[in-house]
PDB file of C-alpha atoms in Angstrom:
ATOM      1  CA  UNK E   1      99.560  42.041  69.721  1.00  0.00           C
ATOM      2  CA  UNK E   2     102.197  39.165  69.758  1.00  0.00           C
ATOM      3  CA  UNK E   3     103.703  38.576  66.188  1.00  0.00           C
ATOM      4  CA  UNK E   4     106.384  36.416  65.219  1.00  0.00           C
ATOM      5  CA  UNK E   5     107.826  37.693  61.660  1.00  0.00           C
ATOM      6  CA  UNK E   6     108.938  34.533  59.476  1.00  0.00           C
ATOM      7  CA  UNK E   7     110.499  34.139  56.216  1.00  0.00           C
ATOM      8  CA  UNK E   8     113.710  33.391  54.521  1.00  0.00           C
ATOM      9  CA  UNK E   9     116.704  35.685  54.653  1.00  0.00           C
ATOM     10  CA  UNK E  10     116.151  38.685  52.566  1.00  0.00           C
ATOM     11  CA  UNK E  11     112.311  38.474  52.918  1.00  0.00           C
ATOM     12  CA  UNK E  12     112.287  41.741  54.582  1.00  0.00           C
ATOM     13  CA  UNK E  13     111.078  40.683  57.962  1.00  0.00           C
ATOM     14  CA  UNK E  14     113.280  42.787  59.812  1.00  0.00           C
ATOM     15  CA  UNK E  15     112.491  45.688  57.838  1.00  0.00           C
ATOM     16  CA  UNK E  16     108.724  45.119  58.272  1.00  0.00           C
ATOM     17  CA  UNK E  17     109.127  44.267  61.867  1.00  0.00           C
ATOM     18  CA  UNK E  18     110.938  47.716  62.657  1.00  0.00           C
ATOM     19  CA  UNK E  19     108.297  49.875  60.661  1.00  0.00           C
ATOM     20  CA  UNK E  20     105.167  48.008  62.070  1.00  0.00           C
ATOM     21  CA  UNK E  21     106.815  48.127  65.536  1.00  0.00           C
ATOM     22  CA  UNK E  22     107.215  52.012  65.508  1.00  0.00           C
ATOM     23  CA  UNK E  23     103.768  52.385  63.992  1.00  0.00           C
ATOM     24  CA  UNK E  24     102.374  50.529  66.859  1.00  0.00           C
ATOM     25  CA  UNK E  25     104.474  51.483  69.573  1.00  0.00           C
ATOM     26  CA  UNK E  26     105.440  48.137  70.530  1.00  0.00           C
ATOM     27  CA  UNK E  27     108.984  46.915  70.695  1.00  0.00           C
ATOM     28  CA  UNK E  28     110.829  44.945  67.831  1.00  0.00           C
ATOM     29  CA  UNK E  29     112.708  42.048  69.661  1.00  0.00           C
ATOM     30  CA  UNK E  30     115.646  40.624  67.469  1.00  0.00           C
ATOM     31  CA  UNK E  31     117.187  37.709  69.344  1.00  0.00           C
ATOM     32  CA  UNK E  32     120.459  38.457  67.333  1.00  0.00           C
ATOM     33  CA  UNK E  33     120.323  42.130  68.821  1.00  0.00           C
ATOM     34  CA  UNK E  34     119.033  40.875  72.325  1.00  0.00           C
ATOM     35  CA  UNK E  35     122.025  38.326  72.280  1.00  0.00           C
ATOM     36  CA  UNK E  36     124.651  41.008  71.361  1.00  0.00           C
ATOM     37  CA  UNK E  37     123.231  43.388  73.999  1.00  0.00           C
ATOM     38  CA  UNK E  38     123.365  40.802  76.636  1.00  0.00           C
ATOM     39  CA  UNK E  39     126.844  40.200  75.879  1.00  0.00           C
ATOM     40  CA  UNK E  40     127.811  44.126  75.741  1.00  0.00           C
ATOM     41  CA  UNK E  41     125.824  44.414  79.039  1.00  0.00           C
ATOM     42  CA  UNK E  42     127.766  41.412  80.673  1.00  0.00           C
ATOM     43  CA  UNK E  43     124.618  40.284  82.109  1.00  0.00           C
ATOM     44  CA  UNK E  44     124.765  36.502  83.252  1.00  0.00           C
ATOM     45  CA  UNK E  45     122.760  35.233  80.410  1.00  0.00           C
ATOM     46  CA  UNK E  46     125.107  37.347  77.979  1.00  0.00           C
ATOM     47  CA  UNK E  47     128.180  35.701  79.529  1.00  0.00           C
ATOM     48  CA  UNK E  48     126.369  32.268  79.297  1.00  0.00           C
ATOM     49  CA  UNK E  49     125.802  32.987  75.605  1.00  0.00           C
ATOM     50  CA  UNK E  50     128.996  34.538  74.670  1.00  0.00           C
ATOM     51  CA  UNK E  51     130.807  31.127  75.979  1.00  0.00           C
ATOM     52  CA  UNK E  52     129.030  29.342  73.324  1.00  0.00           C
ATOM     53  CA  UNK E  53     129.458  32.049  70.522  1.00  0.00           C
ATOM     54  CA  UNK E  54     133.163  32.158  71.434  1.00  0.00           C
ATOM     55  CA  UNK E  55     133.408  28.560  70.600  1.00  0.00           C
ATOM     56  CA  UNK E  56     131.704  28.832  67.187  1.00  0.00           C
ATOM     57  CA  UNK E  57     128.465  26.817  68.921  1.00  0.00           C
ATOM     58  CA  UNK E  58     124.982  28.185  68.219  1.00  0.00           C
ATOM     59  CA  UNK E  59     123.594  29.153  71.668  1.00  0.00           C
ATOM     60  CA  UNK E  60     121.258  26.517  73.291  1.00  0.00           C
ATOM     61  CA  UNK E  61     117.822  26.680  72.982  1.00  0.00           C
ATOM     62  CA  UNK E  62     116.963  26.609  76.627  1.00  0.00           C
ATOM     63  CA  UNK E  63     119.524  29.693  77.356  1.00  0.00           C
ATOM     64  CA  UNK E  64     117.917  31.487  74.227  1.00  0.00           C
ATOM     65  CA  UNK E  65     114.487  31.193  75.504  1.00  0.00           C
ATOM     66  CA  UNK E  66     115.729  32.544  78.837  1.00  0.00           C
ATOM     67  CA  UNK E  67     117.125  35.596  77.038  1.00  0.00           C
ATOM     68  CA  UNK E  68     113.761  35.983  75.024  1.00  0.00           C
ATOM     69  CA  UNK E  69     111.772  35.429  78.114  1.00  0.00           C
ATOM     70  CA  UNK E  70     113.624  38.296  80.159  1.00  0.00           C
ATOM     71  CA  UNK E  71     113.366  40.628  77.192  1.00  0.00           C
ATOM     72  CA  UNK E  72     109.663  39.908  76.954  1.00  0.00           C
ATOM     73  CA  UNK E  73     109.126  40.590  80.467  1.00  0.00           C
ATOM     74  CA  UNK E  74     110.325  43.985  80.185  1.00  0.00           C
ATOM     75  CA  UNK E  75     107.620  46.759  80.444  1.00  0.00           C
ATOM     76  CA  UNK E  76     107.675  48.151  77.026  1.00  0.00           C
ATOM     77  CA  UNK E  77     106.555  44.571  75.756  1.00  0.00           C
ATOM     78  CA  UNK E  78     103.565  44.557  78.103  1.00  0.00           C
ATOM     79  CA  UNK E  79     101.337  45.973  75.147  1.00  0.00           C
ATOM     80  CA  UNK E  80     102.637  43.565  72.684  1.00  0.00           C
ATOM     81  CA  UNK E  81     105.772  42.737  70.673  1.00  0.00           C
ATOM     82  CA  UNK E  82     107.070  41.806  67.099  1.00  0.00           C
ATOM     83  CA  UNK E  83     109.552  38.673  67.352  1.00  0.00           C
ATOM     84  CA  UNK E  84     112.065  38.458  64.731  1.00  0.00           C
ATOM     85  CA  UNK E  85     114.656  35.466  64.262  1.00  0.00           C
ATOM     86  CA  UNK E  86     113.237  33.537  66.937  1.00  0.00           C
ATOM     87  CA  UNK E  87     111.714  30.726  66.824  1.00  0.00           C
ATOM     88  CA  UNK E  88     113.934  29.185  63.994  1.00  0.00           C
ATOM     89  CA  UNK E  89     112.814  25.546  64.766  1.00  0.00           C
ATOM     90  CA  UNK E  90     109.684  23.718  65.445  1.00  0.00           C
ATOM     91  CA  UNK E  91     111.184  22.490  68.588  1.00  0.00           C
ATOM     92  CA  UNK E  92     111.932  26.195  69.600  1.00  0.00           C
ATOM     93  CA  UNK E  93     108.414  26.771  68.538  1.00  0.00           C
ATOM     94  CA  UNK E  94     106.916  24.077  70.746  1.00  0.00           C
ATOM     95  CA  UNK E  95     109.158  25.689  73.828  1.00  0.00           C
ATOM     96  CA  UNK E  96     108.184  29.073  73.036  1.00  0.00           C
ATOM     97  CA  UNK E  97     104.310  28.005  73.004  1.00  0.00           C
ATOM     98  CA  UNK E  98     104.891  26.620  76.233  1.00  0.00           C
ATOM     99  CA  UNK E  99     106.365  29.860  77.675  1.00  0.00           C
ATOM    100  CA  UNK E 100     103.462  32.036  76.375  1.00  0.00           C
ATOM    101  CA  UNK E 101     100.944  29.892  77.400  1.00  0.00           C
ATOM    102  CA  UNK E 102     102.578  29.573  81.234  1.00  0.00           C
ATOM    103  CA  UNK E 103     102.517  33.754  80.844  1.00  0.00           C
ATOM    104  CA  UNK E 104      98.865  34.016  79.871  1.00  0.00           C
ATOM    105  CA  UNK E 105      97.594  31.038  81.956  1.00  0.00           C
ATOM    106  CA  UNK E 106      96.374  29.038  78.806  1.00  0.00           C
ATOM    107  CA  UNK E 107      96.548  25.666  78.137  1.00  0.00           C
ATOM    108  CA  UNK E 108      97.678  25.321  74.717  1.00  0.00           C
ATOM    109  CA  UNK E 109      99.198  27.413  71.836  1.00  0.00           C
ATOM    110  CA  UNK E 110      95.976  27.605  70.221  1.00  0.00           C
ATOM    111  CA  UNK E 111      94.697  29.727  72.940  1.00  0.00           C
ATOM    112  CA  UNK E 112      97.375  32.376  72.943  1.00  0.00           C
ATOM    113  CA  UNK E 113      97.007  35.471  71.071  1.00  0.00           C
ATOM    114  CA  UNK E 114     100.192  34.746  69.194  1.00  0.00           C
ATOM    115  CA  UNK E 115     100.170  35.318  64.976  1.00  0.00           C
ATOM    116  CA  UNK E 116     102.812  34.219  62.887  1.00  0.00           C
ATOM    117  CA  UNK E 117     103.681  36.207  59.751  1.00  0.00           C
ATOM    118  CA  UNK E 118     105.253  34.642  56.850  1.00  0.00           C
ATOM    119  CA  UNK E 119     106.756  36.648  54.196  1.00  0.00           C
ATOM    120  CA  UNK E 120     106.899  34.586  51.145  1.00  0.00           C
ATOM    121  CA  UNK E 121     109.487  35.758  48.421  1.00  0.00           C
ATOM    122  CA  UNK E 122     110.873  33.387  45.670  1.00  0.00           C
ATOM    123  CA  UNK E 123     114.426  32.510  45.766  1.00  0.00           C
ATOM    124  CA  UNK E 124     115.665  34.235  42.754  1.00  0.00           C
ATOM    125  CA  UNK E 125     114.243  37.306  44.110  1.00  0.00           C
ATOM    126  CA  UNK E 126     116.010  36.750  47.620  1.00  0.00           C
ATOM    127  CA  UNK E 127     119.219  35.848  46.030  1.00  0.00           C
ATOM    128  CA  UNK E 128     119.079  39.125  44.157  1.00  0.00           C
ATOM    129  CA  UNK E 129     118.205  41.066  47.268  1.00  0.00           C
ATOM    130  CA  UNK E 130     120.899  39.829  49.533  1.00  0.00           C
ATOM    131  CA  UNK E 131     123.567  40.161  46.856  1.00  0.00           C
ATOM    132  CA  UNK E 132     122.400  43.738  46.107  1.00  0.00           C
ATOM    133  CA  UNK E 133     123.397  44.431  49.900  1.00  0.00           C
ATOM    134  CA  UNK E 134     126.911  44.122  49.041  1.00  0.00           C
ATOM    135  CA  UNK E 135     127.945  42.421  52.523  1.00  0.00           C
ATOM    136  CA  UNK E 136     131.058  40.616  52.339  1.00  0.00           C
ATOM    137  CA  UNK E 137     129.605  37.422  53.406  1.00  0.00           C
ATOM    138  CA  UNK E 138     126.579  37.636  50.767  1.00  0.00           C
ATOM    139  CA  UNK E 139     128.150  35.600  47.928  1.00  0.00           C
ATOM    140  CA  UNK E 140     125.714  33.344  45.923  1.00  0.00           C
ATOM    141  CA  UNK E 141     126.963  29.990  47.410  1.00  0.00           C
ATOM    142  CA  UNK E 142     126.532  31.541  50.914  1.00  0.00           C
ATOM    143  CA  UNK E 143     123.438  32.814  50.288  1.00  0.00           C
ATOM    144  CA  UNK E 144     121.808  29.628  48.499  1.00  0.00           C
ATOM    145  CA  UNK E 145     123.306  27.793  51.518  1.00  0.00           C
ATOM    146  CA  UNK E 146     121.489  29.712  54.143  1.00  0.00           C
ATOM    147  CA  UNK E 147     118.331  29.226  51.951  1.00  0.00           C
ATOM    148  CA  UNK E 148     118.684  25.687  52.194  1.00  0.00           C
ATOM    149  CA  UNK E 149     119.181  25.734  55.975  1.00  0.00           C
ATOM    150  CA  UNK E 150     116.152  27.922  56.196  1.00  0.00           C
ATOM    151  CA  UNK E 151     113.934  25.497  54.311  1.00  0.00           C
ATOM    152  CA  UNK E 152     115.251  22.434  56.377  1.00  0.00           C
ATOM    153  CA  UNK E 153     114.909  23.935  59.697  1.00  0.00           C
ATOM    154  CA  UNK E 154     112.758  27.057  59.658  1.00  0.00           C
ATOM    155  CA  UNK E 155     110.135  26.441  56.827  1.00  0.00           C
ATOM    156  CA  UNK E 156     108.379  23.608  58.849  1.00  0.00           C
ATOM    157  CA  UNK E 157     107.108  26.395  61.118  1.00  0.00           C
ATOM    158  CA  UNK E 158     104.775  27.503  58.353  1.00  0.00           C
ATOM    159  CA  UNK E 159     102.861  24.016  59.177  1.00  0.00           C
ATOM    160  CA  UNK E 160     103.463  24.258  62.854  1.00  0.00           C
ATOM    161  CA  UNK E 161     101.626  27.679  63.117  1.00  0.00           C
ATOM    162  CA  UNK E 162      98.981  27.033  59.804  1.00  0.00           C
ATOM    163  CA  UNK E 163      98.119  23.877  62.005  1.00  0.00           C
ATOM    164  CA  UNK E 164      97.195  26.277  64.939  1.00  0.00           C
ATOM    165  CA  UNK E 165      95.230  28.720  62.763  1.00  0.00           C
ATOM    166  CA  UNK E 166      97.865  31.148  64.006  1.00  0.00           C
ATOM    167  CA  UNK E 167      99.531  31.532  60.159  1.00  0.00           C
ATOM    168  CA  UNK E 168      99.313  34.819  58.083  1.00  0.00           C
ATOM    169  CA  UNK E 169     100.814  34.570  54.701  1.00  0.00           C
ATOM    170  CA  UNK E 170     101.908  37.736  52.911  1.00  0.00           C
ATOM    171  CA  UNK E 171     103.388  37.816  49.491  1.00  0.00           C
ATOM    172  CA  UNK E 172     106.771  39.527  50.289  1.00  0.00           C
ATOM    173  CA  UNK E 173     107.778  40.184  46.631  1.00  0.00           C
ATOM    174  CA  UNK E 174     106.164  43.620  46.161  1.00  0.00           C
ATOM    175  CA  UNK E 175     107.202  46.903  46.997  1.00  0.00           C
ATOM    176  CA  UNK E 176     107.815  47.353  50.609  1.00  0.00           C
ATOM    177  CA  UNK E 177     105.103  50.130  50.894  1.00  0.00           C
ATOM    178  CA  UNK E 178     102.655  47.404  49.711  1.00  0.00           C
ATOM    179  CA  UNK E 179     103.776  44.900  51.935  1.00  0.00           C
ATOM    180  CA  UNK E 180     103.506  47.182  54.925  1.00  0.00           C
ATOM    181  CA  UNK E 181      99.988  47.918  53.672  1.00  0.00           C
ATOM    182  CA  UNK E 182      98.753  44.513  53.622  1.00  0.00           C
ATOM    183  CA  UNK E 183     100.421  43.832  57.076  1.00  0.00           C
ATOM    184  CA  UNK E 184      98.782  46.622  58.431  1.00  0.00           C
ATOM    185  CA  UNK E 185      95.340  45.573  57.145  1.00  0.00           C
ATOM    186  CA  UNK E 186      95.501  41.867  57.945  1.00  0.00           C
ATOM    187  CA  UNK E 187      97.024  42.274  61.617  1.00  0.00           C
ATOM    188  CA  UNK E 188      94.998  45.598  62.174  1.00  0.00           C
ATOM    189  CA  UNK E 189      94.940  45.864  65.946  1.00  0.00           C
ATOM    190  CA  UNK E 190      90.973  46.095  65.930  1.00  0.00           C
ATOM    191  CA  UNK E 191      90.771  42.320  64.256  1.00  0.00           C
TER     192      UNK E 191
END
């Protein structure tokens, strides 16, 4: 089981990824968590990433891919994984596709076992959810800007994975338990 969880900020992808990863006994791989762990552990990749982060720059795609690849090569990921927070752009997805195909020995992303899950939630619901978290940086202006960035940079992944028949779309504007139940049904390990 190789899954990418996508959706705008506040859609519930991290929550659902954690629940299903625990249920299916596969790792929930969050790129943000990986970056922080590499930095804390002072790995070579973590030190390289830290230099960009210290300057307030985004970690370059290639370095991020190396970090993701290193994590995916760990023994607990052999049975599958749920990736959350990566890829964020079509360029990253194409690079990731090549990595997966190299690992699996297939020639195109269409042949890989990957499935991308998009949690669809209306913007007004997302704003309300994010405001209710009470985080200091979650004001309405910042949230709307994050949603705009998501629409510009990450939303094109929906077409990318849909064109490869790898996209699973789920209505995320429901109770958490209902979303989890639908995800379990449409992503059944037996399917």
